[in-house]
Amino acid sequence: QFTLPYVEEFAQGITIYGGKLFQVFGYPTGGFPAQIVVSSLSAHAPMATLDISTTSISLEELEDCAVYNNQLVVGATSNNVYAIEFC
């Protein structure tokens, strides 16, 4: 058991894949930018924070995520679904 740093006030969905924990955060209209944080489960630490501020996702409130066909699939409150290739 371990604790990861608390990244944003608005934590939403998480998924685990390939020894990594993927977290989606944000509430852009409330002043909390959307972001995706990837953490290593073996190192017990964050590996990367994905800057999505210049993407079509940047104004979305991200709700949940899953991995499908080597893509991180992210759902938003707008009912939009985004696929981000990461492998």
CSV table of N, CA and C in Angstrom, one decimal, residues 2 17 21 23-24 29 41 43 46 50 54-55 58 63-64 71 85 87:
chain,number,residue,atom,x,y,z
A,2,PHE,N,0.5,2.3,-0.8
A,2,PHE,CA,1.2,3.5,-0.8
A,2,PHE,C,0.3,4.6,-1.2
A,17,TYR,N,-3.1,-0.2,-16.0
A,17,TYR,CA,-2.7,-1.0,-17.2
A,17,TYR,C,-1.2,-1.0,-17.3
A,21,LEU,N,-0.7,3.5,-13.4
A,21,LEU,CA,-2.0,4.0,-12.9
A,21,LEU,C,-2.2,5.3,-13.7
A,23,GLN,N,-4.7,8.5,-14.3
A,23,GLN,CA,-5.7,9.3,-13.6
A,23,GLN,C,-6.1,10.5,-14.4
A,24,VAL,N,-7.4,10.8,-14.5
A,24,VAL,CA,-7.9,12.0,-15.2
A,24,VAL,C,-8.4,12.9,-14.1
A,29,THR,N,-14.0,24.6,-16.4
A,29,THR,CA,-14.9,25.8,-16.3
A,29,THR,C,-14.9,26.3,-14.8
A,41,LEU,N,3.3,2.0,-10.7
A,41,LEU,CA,2.9,1.2,-9.5
A,41,LEU,C,4.1,0.6,-8.8
A,43,ALA,N,7.3,1.9,-8.8
A,43,ALA,CA,8.1,2.9,-8.2
A,43,ALA,C,7.3,3.7,-7.2
A,46,PRO,N,4.6,9.3,-9.4
A,46,PRO,CA,4.1,9.8,-10.7
A,46,PRO,C,5.3,9.7,-11.7
A,50,LEU,N,0.5,14.7,-18.4
A,50,LEU,CA,0.3,15.0,-19.8
A,50,LEU,C,-0.4,16.4,-19.9
A,54,THR,N,-3.5,22.3,-25.1
A,54,THR,CA,-3.6,22.7,-26.4
A,54,THR,C,-4.3,21.7,-27.3
A,55,THR,N,-5.1,20.8,-26.7
A,55,THR,CA,-5.8,19.8,-27.4
A,55,THR,C,-7.3,20.0,-27.4
A,58,SER,N,-9.0,20.0,-23.9
A,58,SER,CA,-8.6,21.0,-22.9
A,58,SER,C,-9.7,21.6,-22.1
A,63,GLU,N,-14.1,12.5,-17.0
A,63,GLU,CA,-14.8,11.8,-16.0
A,63,GLU,C,-14.2,10.4,-15.7
A,64,ASP,N,-13.8,9.7,-16.7
A,64,ASP,CA,-13.3,8.3,-16.5
A,64,ASP,C,-12.4,7.9,-17.7
A,71,GLN,N,-4.8,2.3,-26.5
A,71,GLN,CA,-5.2,3.7,-26.4
A,71,GLN,C,-5.9,4.0,-25.1
A,85,GLU,N,-3.5,7.6,-28.2
A,85,GLU,CA,-2.6,6.5,-28.4
A,85,GLU,C,-1.4,6.8,-27.5
A,87,CYS,N,0.9,3.8,-26.8
A,87,CYS,CA,1.9,2.7,-27.0
A,87,CYS,C,2.4,2.6,-28.4
